[in-house]
């Protein structure tokens, strides 16, 4: 056990170990990679600084890194997503963890402690760690060989840094891998809408659900809300995505109009002020508000606080705000990632894909970092395909292959009508 840590209670470790054990049993692709890491030690002498949701699935990834030879310091990428028992189990496994549920005030201090351990690879979810390193821990940068970013919001921030020539390390956009984005974002966040059911046991059938955005996450959410019987309205700023939503069978309209009909509003746009006081005033009595985007800026909680004449804590996950016009609105998880706060994050089967990409990307960085510039790269296609192949194998699903004639045909242009 390490002596470098700050968590809630090491005594919770045995419960955390059981939780991690269950997650690992549902992450067969990552476990295959772990076996190879254990044998070949691709991360020998590498130190990793990670800022991730401290969940049982993250623990499965961290333990894979450890068995691959790395030393690890871990902090949380959200104040409310840390599973304290998992943090304790990781400390027992010699990981320096600085995270506890509800840590708002020392959130950035925990990141500083991770950076103080001079990591060679930064693994981030939202880019707070990478941005902090650039802003105030530049001394830590020369020994960093590269970084990996897990989420759309973080990749957006890092691409802006790259465009402005402010990025001082190579970054690999793990989020943009097909086996991440098309599955974690769509099916993981999509299923995350059931956080509303866990929090309030509300019925979806016959309700109007408004989904802000139509990226991969929102697309999944719209699909699942429809599957539960809701009438779905999509709001967008991108004309192509809006058109896609229309052709997928959803009504599309501006938010100002949509919220008048809404029973439940979901946000996952990566943008701020998606819902502000003008929207709150126009909502129906009883409207439920849930954010599934990375940061708690999509629903303006500040506006809601200022506007409301009364606030009642309904349960662990829900607050009721009463507006001066007498209407009551229900906010989930303080406007933070509702699926992380309420459900404990995406299911292990989904994180199996995302974290397999993370593991193989770390290996790739150790081998290839000298050839990389300080820009944002996509995950190499080969890694993406290999993860899909391995996942299909674990599901015992076979696919077809081209025969020689077909292979020659698809590589030629001569044959036509
Ligand atoms: N992001 C979304 N779900 C997650 C999970 N279960 N663990 C870590 N990061 C996540």
CSV table of C-alpha atoms and ligand atoms in Angstrom, one decimal:
chain,number,residue,atom,x,y,z
A,1,UNK,CA,0.0,0.0,0.0
A,2,UNK,CA,1.2,3.5,-0.8
A,3,UNK,CA,1.5,6.2,1.8
A,4,UNK,CA,0.8,9.0,-0.8
A,5,UNK,CA,-2.9,9.4,-0.9
A,6,UNK,CA,-5.9,11.4,0.2
A,7,UNK,CA,-9.2,9.6,0.1
A,8,UNK,CA,-12.3,9.2,2.4
A,9,UNK,CA,-11.5,6.0,4.2
A,10,UNK,CA,-9.0,3.2,3.5
A,11,UNK,CA,-11.3,0.9,5.5
A,12,UNK,CA,-13.7,0.8,2.6
A,13,UNK,CA,-11.2,-1.2,0.5
A,14,UNK,CA,-12.7,-4.6,0.7
A,15,UNK,CA,-16.1,-3.4,-0.6
A,16,UNK,CA,-14.2,-1.6,-3.4
A,17,UNK,CA,-12.3,-4.8,-4.3
A,18,UNK,CA,-15.6,-6.6,-4.8
A,19,UNK,CA,-17.0,-3.8,-6.9
A,20,UNK,CA,-13.8,-3.8,-9.1
A,21,UNK,CA,-14.0,-7.6,-9.4
A,22,UNK,CA,-17.5,-7.4,-10.8
A,23,UNK,CA,-16.5,-4.7,-13.3
A,24,UNK,CA,-13.5,-6.7,-14.5
A,25,UNK,CA,-15.7,-9.7,-15.0
A,26,UNK,CA,-17.6,-7.6,-17.6
A,27,UNK,CA,-14.5,-6.1,-19.3
A,28,UNK,CA,-13.1,-9.1,-21.2
A,29,UNK,CA,-11.4,-7.0,-23.9
A,30,UNK,CA,-9.4,-5.0,-21.3
A,31,UNK,CA,-8.6,-8.3,-19.5
A,32,UNK,CA,-7.0,-9.7,-22.6
A,33,UNK,CA,-4.9,-6.6,-23.0
A,34,UNK,CA,-4.0,-6.9,-19.3
A,35,UNK,CA,-2.7,-10.4,-19.8
A,36,UNK,CA,-0.4,-9.2,-22.6
A,37,UNK,CA,0.7,-6.2,-20.5
A,38,UNK,CA,1.4,-8.5,-17.5
A,39,UNK,CA,3.7,-10.6,-19.8
A,40,UNK,CA,5.4,-7.9,-21.8
A,41,UNK,CA,5.5,-4.9,-19.4
A,42,UNK,CA,5.1,-2.2,-22.1
A,43,UNK,CA,4.8,0.5,-19.4
A,44,UNK,CA,7.9,-0.4,-17.4
A,45,UNK,CA,9.4,2.8,-15.9
A,46,UNK,CA,6.5,4.9,-17.1
A,47,UNK,CA,4.7,7.1,-14.6
A,48,UNK,CA,1.1,7.9,-15.3
A,49,UNK,CA,-0.9,10.9,-14.0
A,50,UNK,CA,-4.6,10.3,-14.5
A,51,UNK,CA,-7.6,12.5,-13.9
A,52,UNK,CA,-10.7,10.3,-14.5
A,53,UNK,CA,-14.0,9.5,-12.8
A,54,UNK,CA,-12.8,7.3,-10.0
A,55,UNK,CA,-15.1,4.3,-10.7
A,56,UNK,CA,-14.8,0.6,-10.6
A,57,UNK,CA,-14.2,0.6,-14.4
A,58,UNK,CA,-11.4,3.2,-14.0
A,59,UNK,CA,-9.9,0.9,-11.3
A,60,UNK,CA,-9.8,-1.9,-13.9
A,61,UNK,CA,-7.9,0.3,-16.3
A,62,UNK,CA,-5.5,1.6,-13.5
A,63,UNK,CA,-4.8,-2.0,-12.4
A,64,UNK,CA,-4.0,-2.9,-16.0
A,65,UNK,CA,-1.5,0.0,-16.2
A,66,UNK,CA,0.1,-1.2,-13.0
A,67,UNK,CA,0.4,-4.8,-14.2
A,68,UNK,CA,1.9,-3.3,-17.4
A,69,UNK,CA,4.7,-1.8,-15.3
A,70,UNK,CA,3.5,1.8,-14.7
A,71,UNK,CA,3.4,3.7,-11.5
A,72,UNK,CA,0.2,5.7,-11.1
A,73,UNK,CA,-1.2,8.8,-9.5
A,74,UNK,CA,-5.0,9.3,-9.8
A,75,UNK,CA,-7.4,12.2,-9.1
A,76,UNK,CA,-11.0,12.7,-9.9
A,77,UNK,CA,-12.4,14.4,-13.0
A,78,UNK,CA,-15.7,15.3,-11.3
A,79,UNK,CA,-16.3,16.2,-7.6
A,80,UNK,CA,-19.4,13.9,-7.4
A,81,UNK,CA,-18.4,10.8,-9.3
A,82,UNK,CA,-15.8,9.3,-7.0
A,83,UNK,CA,-16.7,5.9,-5.6
A,84,UNK,CA,-14.9,6.0,-2.2
A,85,UNK,CA,-14.7,2.3,-1.8
A,86,UNK,CA,-12.9,2.0,-5.2
A,87,UNK,CA,-10.5,4.7,-4.2
A,88,UNK,CA,-9.6,2.8,-1.1
A,89,UNK,CA,-9.1,-0.5,-3.0
A,90,UNK,CA,-6.7,1.3,-5.4
A,91,UNK,CA,-4.7,2.8,-2.5
A,92,UNK,CA,-4.3,-0.8,-1.2
A,93,UNK,CA,-3.0,-1.7,-4.7
A,94,UNK,CA,-0.3,0.9,-4.3
A,95,UNK,CA,-1.9,3.6,-6.5
A,96,UNK,CA,-1.6,7.2,-5.2
A,97,UNK,CA,-5.2,8.3,-5.2
A,98,UNK,CA,-6.3,11.9,-4.4
A,99,UNK,CA,-10.1,11.7,-4.6
A,100,UNK,CA,-13.2,11.5,-2.5
A,101,UNK,CA,-16.9,11.9,-3.1
A,102,UNK,CA,-18.0,15.5,-2.8
A,103,UNK,CA,-14.5,17.1,-3.0
A,104,UNK,CA,-15.2,20.5,-4.4
A,105,UNK,CA,-12.8,22.7,-2.5
A,106,UNK,CA,-9.7,20.7,-3.1
A,107,UNK,CA,-10.5,19.5,-6.6
A,108,UNK,CA,-7.6,21.4,-8.2
A,109,UNK,CA,-5.2,20.7,-5.3
A,110,UNK,CA,-5.7,17.0,-5.9
A,111,UNK,CA,-4.6,17.6,-9.6
A,112,UNK,CA,-1.6,19.5,-8.4
A,113,UNK,CA,-0.6,16.5,-6.3
A,114,UNK,CA,-0.8,14.3,-9.3
A,115,UNK,CA,1.3,16.6,-11.4
A,116,UNK,CA,3.9,16.9,-8.6
A,117,UNK,CA,4.6,13.2,-9.1
A,118,UNK,CA,6.1,14.1,-12.5
A,119,UNK,CA,4.0,11.9,-14.7
A,120,UNK,CA,5.2,10.8,-18.2
A,121,UNK,CA,1.7,10.3,-19.5
A,122,UNK,CA,-1.3,12.4,-18.6
A,123,UNK,CA,-4.7,10.7,-19.0
A,124,UNK,CA,-7.5,13.1,-18.7
A,125,UNK,CA,-11.3,13.3,-18.9
A,126,UNK,CA,-12.4,16.9,-19.7
A,127,UNK,CA,-8.8,18.3,-20.0
A,128,UNK,CA,-8.7,20.0,-16.6
A,129,UNK,CA,-5.4,18.2,-15.7
A,130,UNK,CA,-3.7,19.1,-19.1
A,131,UNK,CA,-4.9,22.7,-18.9
A,132,UNK,CA,-3.7,23.0,-15.3
A,133,UNK,CA,-0.3,21.6,-16.3
A,134,UNK,CA,0.0,24.3,-19.0
A,135,UNK,CA,-1.3,27.1,-16.9
A,136,UNK,CA,0.6,26.7,-13.6
A,137,UNK,CA,2.8,23.5,-13.6
A,138,UNK,CA,4.8,24.1,-16.7
A,139,UNK,CA,7.8,22.6,-14.9
A,140,UNK,CA,6.1,19.2,-15.1
A,141,UNK,CA,5.7,19.4,-18.9
A,142,UNK,CA,9.3,18.5,-20.2
A,143,UNK,CA,9.0,15.0,-18.8
A,144,UNK,CA,5.6,14.4,-20.2
A,145,UNK,CA,5.8,12.3,-23.4
A,146,UNK,CA,2.1,12.7,-24.3
A,147,UNK,CA,-1.5,12.9,-23.1
A,148,UNK,CA,-4.7,11.0,-23.8
A,149,UNK,CA,-8.2,12.7,-23.6
A,150,UNK,CA,-11.3,10.7,-22.9
A,151,UNK,CA,-14.2,13.0,-23.7
A,152,UNK,CA,-15.6,15.3,-26.4
A,153,UNK,CA,-15.5,18.4,-24.2
A,154,UNK,CA,-11.8,17.8,-23.4
A,155,UNK,CA,-10.9,17.2,-27.1
A,156,UNK,CA,-12.7,20.4,-28.0
A,157,UNK,CA,-10.6,22.4,-25.5
A,158,UNK,CA,-7.3,20.7,-26.5
A,159,UNK,CA,-8.0,21.3,-30.2
A,160,UNK,CA,-8.4,25.0,-29.5
A,161,UNK,CA,-5.1,25.0,-27.6
A,162,UNK,CA,-3.5,23.2,-30.5
A,163,UNK,CA,-4.9,25.8,-33.0
A,164,UNK,CA,-3.6,28.6,-30.9
A,165,UNK,CA,-0.2,26.9,-30.7
A,166,UNK,CA,-0.4,26.7,-27.0
A,167,UNK,CA,-0.2,22.9,-26.7
A,168,UNK,CA,3.2,21.8,-25.4
A,169,UNK,CA,2.7,18.1,-25.5
A,170,UNK,CA,1.3,15.6,-28.1
A,171,UNK,CA,-2.3,14.6,-27.3
A,172,UNK,CA,-4.2,11.6,-28.5
A,173,UNK,CA,-8.0,12.1,-28.8
A,174,UNK,CA,-9.1,8.8,-27.4
A,175,UNK,CA,-12.7,10.1,-27.5
A,176,UNK,CA,-12.6,10.3,-31.3
A,177,UNK,CA,-11.8,6.6,-31.8
A,178,UNK,CA,-14.8,4.9,-33.4
A,179,UNK,CA,-14.8,2.2,-30.8
A,180,UNK,CA,-15.1,4.9,-28.2
A,181,UNK,CA,-17.3,7.6,-29.6
A,182,UNK,CA,-19.9,5.4,-31.4
A,183,UNK,CA,-20.4,3.1,-28.3
A,184,UNK,CA,-19.5,4.9,-25.1
A,185,UNK,CA,-21.1,8.2,-26.2
A,186,UNK,CA,-24.1,6.7,-27.9
A,187,UNK,CA,-25.0,3.6,-25.9
A,188,UNK,CA,-23.4,4.6,-22.6
A,189,UNK,CA,-24.7,8.2,-22.3
A,190,UNK,CA,-27.9,7.1,-24.2
A,191,UNK,CA,-28.7,4.5,-21.4
A,192,UNK,CA,-27.7,7.2,-18.9
A,193,UNK,CA,-31.2,8.8,-19.3
A,194,UNK,CA,-32.4,6.2,-16.9
A,195,UNK,CA,-30.8,8.2,-14.1
A,196,UNK,CA,-34.1,10.1,-14.2
A,197,UNK,CA,-35.9,6.8,-13.4
A,198,UNK,CA,-33.5,5.9,-10.6
A,199,UNK,CA,-33.7,9.5,-9.1
A,200,UNK,CA,-37.5,10.0,-9.4
A,201,UNK,CA,-39.0,6.8,-10.8
A,202,UNK,CA,-40.8,8.9,-13.4
A,203,UNK,CA,-42.7,7.4,-16.4
A,204,UNK,CA,-41.3,8.2,-19.8
A,205,UNK,CA,-44.2,6.9,-21.8
A,206,UNK,CA,-46.4,9.7,-23.1
A,207,UNK,CA,-44.0,12.4,-21.8
A,208,UNK,CA,-42.2,15.0,-23.9
A,209,UNK,CA,-38.4,14.7,-23.6
A,210,UNK,CA,-36.4,17.5,-25.0
A,211,UNK,CA,-32.8,16.6,-25.9
A,212,UNK,CA,-30.3,19.5,-26.4
A,213,UNK,CA,-27.8,18.6,-29.1
A,214,UNK,CA,-27.6,15.7,-31.6
A,215,UNK,CA,-24.0,14.6,-31.3
A,216,UNK,CA,-23.3,10.9,-30.5
A,217,UNK,CA,-24.3,11.3,-26.8
A,218,UNK,CA,-27.6,13.1,-27.6
A,219,UNK,CA,-28.4,10.8,-30.4
A,220,UNK,CA,-28.2,7.8,-28.0
A,221,UNK,CA,-30.3,9.7,-25.5
A,222,UNK,CA,-33.0,10.5,-28.1
A,223,UNK,CA,-33.1,6.9,-29.3
A,224,UNK,CA,-33.5,5.5,-25.7
A,225,UNK,CA,-36.1,8.2,-24.7
A,226,UNK,CA,-38.1,7.2,-27.8
A,227,UNK,CA,-37.7,3.5,-26.9
A,228,UNK,CA,-39.2,4.3,-23.5
A,229,UNK,CA,-42.3,5.8,-25.1
A,230,UNK,CA,-41.5,9.5,-24.8
A,231,UNK,CA,-42.2,12.1,-27.5
A,232,UNK,CA,-38.8,13.4,-28.3
A,233,UNK,CA,-37.9,17.0,-29.4
A,234,UNK,CA,-34.3,17.7,-30.4
A,235,UNK,CA,-32.7,21.2,-30.4
A,236,UNK,CA,-29.5,21.9,-32.4
A,237,UNK,CA,-27.3,24.7,-33.6
A,238,UNK,CA,-25.7,22.6,-36.4
A,239,UNK,CA,-27.9,22.4,-39.5
A,240,UNK,CA,-26.6,19.0,-40.6
A,241,UNK,CA,-27.2,17.4,-37.3
A,242,UNK,CA,-30.6,19.1,-37.1
A,243,UNK,CA,-31.5,17.6,-40.5
A,244,UNK,CA,-30.3,14.2,-39.3
A,245,UNK,CA,-32.5,14.4,-36.3
A,246,UNK,CA,-35.5,15.3,-38.5
A,247,UNK,CA,-34.8,12.3,-40.8
A,248,UNK,CA,-34.4,10.1,-37.7
A,249,UNK,CA,-38.0,11.0,-37.0
A,250,UNK,CA,-37.7,13.6,-34.3
A,251,UNK,CA,-39.2,17.1,-34.0
A,252,UNK,CA,-36.6,19.8,-34.2
A,253,UNK,CA,-37.2,23.4,-32.9
A,254,UNK,CA,-35.4,26.1,-30.9
A,255,UNK,CA,-35.0,25.5,-27.2
A,256,UNK,CA,-37.1,28.6,-26.3
A,257,UNK,CA,-40.1,26.9,-28.0
A,258,UNK,CA,-39.3,23.3,-27.0
A,259,UNK,CA,-39.1,23.9,-23.3
A,260,UNK,CA,-42.7,25.0,-23.2
A,261,UNK,CA,-43.7,21.4,-24.0
A,262,UNK,CA,-41.0,19.6,-22.0
A,263,UNK,CA,-41.6,17.2,-19.1
A,264,UNK,CA,-37.9,16.2,-19.0
A,265,UNK,CA,-35.0,18.2,-20.5
A,266,UNK,CA,-31.6,16.5,-21.1
A,267,UNK,CA,-28.5,18.5,-22.0
A,268,UNK,CA,-25.3,17.0,-23.6
A,269,UNK,CA,-23.9,19.7,-25.8
A,270,UNK,CA,-20.4,20.6,-24.4
A,271,UNK,CA,-21.6,24.2,-24.4
A,272,UNK,CA,-22.7,26.5,-21.5
A,273,UNK,CA,-26.0,28.3,-20.8
A,274,UNK,CA,-28.1,25.8,-22.7
A,275,UNK,CA,-30.8,26.4,-20.1
A,276,UNK,CA,-31.0,29.8,-18.4
A,277,UNK,CA,-33.6,31.9,-16.5
A,278,UNK,CA,-35.6,32.7,-19.6
A,279,UNK,CA,-36.1,29.0,-20.2
A,280,UNK,CA,-36.9,28.2,-16.6
A,281,UNK,CA,-39.6,30.8,-16.4
A,282,UNK,CA,-41.4,29.2,-19.4
A,283,UNK,CA,-41.2,25.6,-18.2
A,284,UNK,CA,-44.2,23.6,-17.1
A,285,UNK,CA,-44.7,22.8,-13.4
A,286,UNK,CA,-42.8,19.6,-12.6
A,287,UNK,CA,-40.2,19.7,-15.4
A,288,UNK,CA,-37.2,17.5,-14.7
A,289,UNK,CA,-33.7,18.9,-15.7
A,290,UNK,CA,-30.8,16.5,-16.2
A,291,UNK,CA,-27.4,17.3,-17.6
A,292,UNK,CA,-25.3,14.5,-19.2
A,293,UNK,CA,-22.6,16.8,-20.7
A,294,UNK,CA,-19.2,16.8,-19.1
A,295,UNK,CA,-19.3,20.1,-17.2
A,296,UNK,CA,-22.0,21.6,-14.9
A,297,UNK,CA,-22.3,24.7,-17.1
A,298,UNK,CA,-25.1,23.5,-19.5
A,299,UNK,CA,-27.9,24.2,-17.0
A,300,UNK,CA,-27.3,27.5,-15.4
A,301,UNK,CA,-27.7,26.5,-11.7
A,302,UNK,CA,-26.7,30.0,-10.8
A,303,UNK,CA,-29.8,31.4,-12.6
A,304,UNK,CA,-32.0,28.7,-11.0
A,305,UNK,CA,-30.7,29.6,-7.5
A,306,UNK,CA,-31.2,33.3,-8.1
A,307,UNK,CA,-34.6,32.9,-9.6
A,308,UNK,CA,-36.1,30.5,-7.1
A,309,UNK,CA,-37.9,31.5,-4.0
A,310,UNK,CA,-37.6,28.1,-2.3
A,311,UNK,CA,-35.4,25.0,-2.7
A,312,UNK,CA,-36.2,21.6,-1.2
A,313,UNK,CA,-33.9,18.5,-1.2
A,314,UNK,CA,-36.1,15.7,-2.4
A,315,UNK,CA,-33.6,12.9,-2.1
A,316,UNK,CA,-29.9,12.2,-2.5
A,317,UNK,CA,-30.0,13.1,-6.2
A,318,UNK,CA,-32.7,15.7,-6.6
A,319,UNK,CA,-33.5,19.2,-5.6
A,320,UNK,CA,-36.8,20.9,-6.2
A,321,UNK,CA,-36.7,24.6,-7.1
A,322,UNK,CA,-39.9,26.7,-6.7
A,323,UNK,CA,-40.1,29.7,-8.9
A,324,UNK,CA,-41.9,33.0,-8.0
A,325,UNK,CA,-44.6,31.9,-10.5
A,326,UNK,CA,-45.3,28.8,-8.3
A,327,UNK,CA,-43.9,26.3,-10.8
A,328,UNK,CA,-41.6,23.6,-9.4
A,329,UNK,CA,-38.5,22.3,-11.4
A,330,UNK,CA,-36.5,19.2,-10.4
A,331,UNK,CA,-32.7,19.4,-10.9
A,332,UNK,CA,-30.7,16.2,-10.9
A,333,UNK,CA,-27.2,15.8,-9.4
A,334,UNK,CA,-26.7,19.6,-9.0
A,335,UNK,CA,-26.5,19.9,-12.7
A,336,UNK,CA,-23.4,17.7,-12.9
A,337,UNK,CA,-23.2,14.6,-15.2
A,338,UNK,CA,-26.4,12.9,-14.0
A,339,UNK,CA,-25.4,9.4,-15.2
A,340,UNK,CA,-22.1,9.5,-13.3
A,341,UNK,CA,-23.6,11.0,-10.1
A,342,UNK,CA,-26.7,8.8,-10.0
A,343,UNK,CA,-25.8,5.5,-11.8
A,344,UNK,CA,-22.1,5.3,-11.2
A,345,UNK,CA,-21.2,5.9,-14.8
A,346,UNK,CA,-21.5,3.9,-18.0
A,347,UNK,CA,-21.8,0.1,-17.6
A,348,UNK,CA,-18.6,-1.9,-17.5
A,349,UNK,CA,-19.3,-3.5,-20.9
A,350,UNK,CA,-19.2,-0.1,-22.5
A,351,UNK,CA,-16.1,1.0,-20.6
A,352,UNK,CA,-14.5,-2.2,-21.7
A,353,UNK,CA,-14.2,-0.6,-25.2
A,354,UNK,CA,-13.2,2.9,-24.1
A,355,UNK,CA,-10.6,1.7,-21.6
A,356,UNK,CA,-9.1,-0.8,-24.0
A,357,UNK,CA,-8.4,2.1,-26.3
A,358,UNK,CA,-6.9,4.0,-23.4
A,359,UNK,CA,-4.6,1.1,-22.5
A,360,UNK,CA,-3.4,0.5,-26.1
A,361,UNK,CA,-3.0,4.2,-26.6
A,362,UNK,CA,-0.6,4.5,-23.6
A,363,UNK,CA,1.4,1.6,-25.0
A,364,UNK,CA,1.5,3.4,-28.4
A,365,UNK,CA,2.7,6.6,-26.8
A,366,UNK,CA,5.6,4.9,-25.1
A,367,UNK,CA,6.8,3.5,-28.4
A,368,UNK,CA,6.0,6.5,-30.7
A,369,UNK,CA,6.2,9.7,-28.7
A,370,UNK,CA,9.5,10.8,-30.2
A,371,UNK,CA,7.8,11.1,-33.6
A,372,UNK,CA,4.8,13.1,-32.4
A,373,UNK,CA,4.4,16.9,-32.6
A,374,UNK,CA,2.5,19.0,-30.0
A,375,UNK,CA,-0.9,18.7,-31.7
A,376,UNK,CA,-4.0,16.6,-31.2
A,377,UNK,CA,-3.9,13.2,-33.0
A,378,UNK,CA,-6.6,10.6,-33.6
A,379,UNK,CA,-6.0,7.1,-32.3
A,380,UNK,CA,-4.3,5.1,-35.0
A,381,UNK,CA,-7.0,3.2,-37.0
A,382,UNK,CA,-5.2,-0.1,-36.4
A,383,UNK,CA,-5.7,0.2,-32.6
A,384,UNK,CA,-9.4,1.0,-33.2
A,385,UNK,CA,-9.9,-2.0,-35.4
A,386,UNK,CA,-8.0,-4.3,-33.1
A,387,UNK,CA,-10.2,-3.3,-30.2
A,388,UNK,CA,-13.4,-4.0,-32.3
A,389,UNK,CA,-12.0,-7.4,-33.3
A,390,UNK,CA,-11.1,-8.3,-29.7
A,391,UNK,CA,-14.5,-7.2,-28.4
A,392,UNK,CA,-16.3,-9.3,-31.1
A,393,UNK,CA,-14.2,-12.3,-30.1
A,394,UNK,CA,-15.2,-11.9,-26.5
A,395,UNK,CA,-18.8,-11.8,-27.6
A,396,UNK,CA,-18.2,-15.0,-29.7
A,397,UNK,CA,-19.4,-13.2,-32.9
A,398,UNK,CA,-17.7,-14.1,-36.2
A,399,UNK,CA,-17.8,-11.9,-39.3
A,400,UNK,CA,-17.0,-12.5,-43.0
A,401,UNK,CA,-13.8,-11.9,-44.8
A,402,UNK,CA,-13.2,-11.0,-48.5
A,403,UNK,CA,-12.0,-13.8,-50.8
A,404,UNK,CA,-9.0,-13.1,-53.1
A,405,UNK,CA,-11.3,-12.1,-56.0
A,406,UNK,CA,-13.3,-9.7,-53.9
A,407,UNK,CA,-10.1,-8.2,-52.4
A,408,UNK,CA,-8.7,-7.5,-55.8
A,409,UNK,CA,-12.1,-6.0,-56.9
A,410,UNK,CA,-12.3,-3.5,-54.1
A,411,UNK,CA,-8.8,-2.4,-54.7
A,412,UNK,CA,-9.3,-1.8,-58.4
A,413,UNK,CA,-11.2,0.8,-60.6
A,414,UNK,CA,-11.2,-0.9,-64.0
A,415,UNK,CA,-14.4,-3.0,-63.7
A,416,UNK,CA,-17.6,-0.9,-64.1
A,417,UNK,CA,-21.0,-1.3,-65.8
B,1,LIG,N1,-17.3,7.9,-18.0
B,1,LIG,C1,-18.5,7.5,-18.2
B,1,LIG,N2,-18.8,6.4,-17.5
B,1,LIG,C2,-17.6,6.1,-16.8
B,1,LIG,C3,-17.3,5.0,-15.9
B,1,LIG,N3,-18.1,4.0,-15.6
B,1,LIG,N4,-16.0,5.0,-15.4
B,1,LIG,C4,-15.2,6.0,-15.8
B,1,LIG,N5,-15.4,7.0,-16.6
B,1,LIG,C5,-16.7,7.0,-17.1
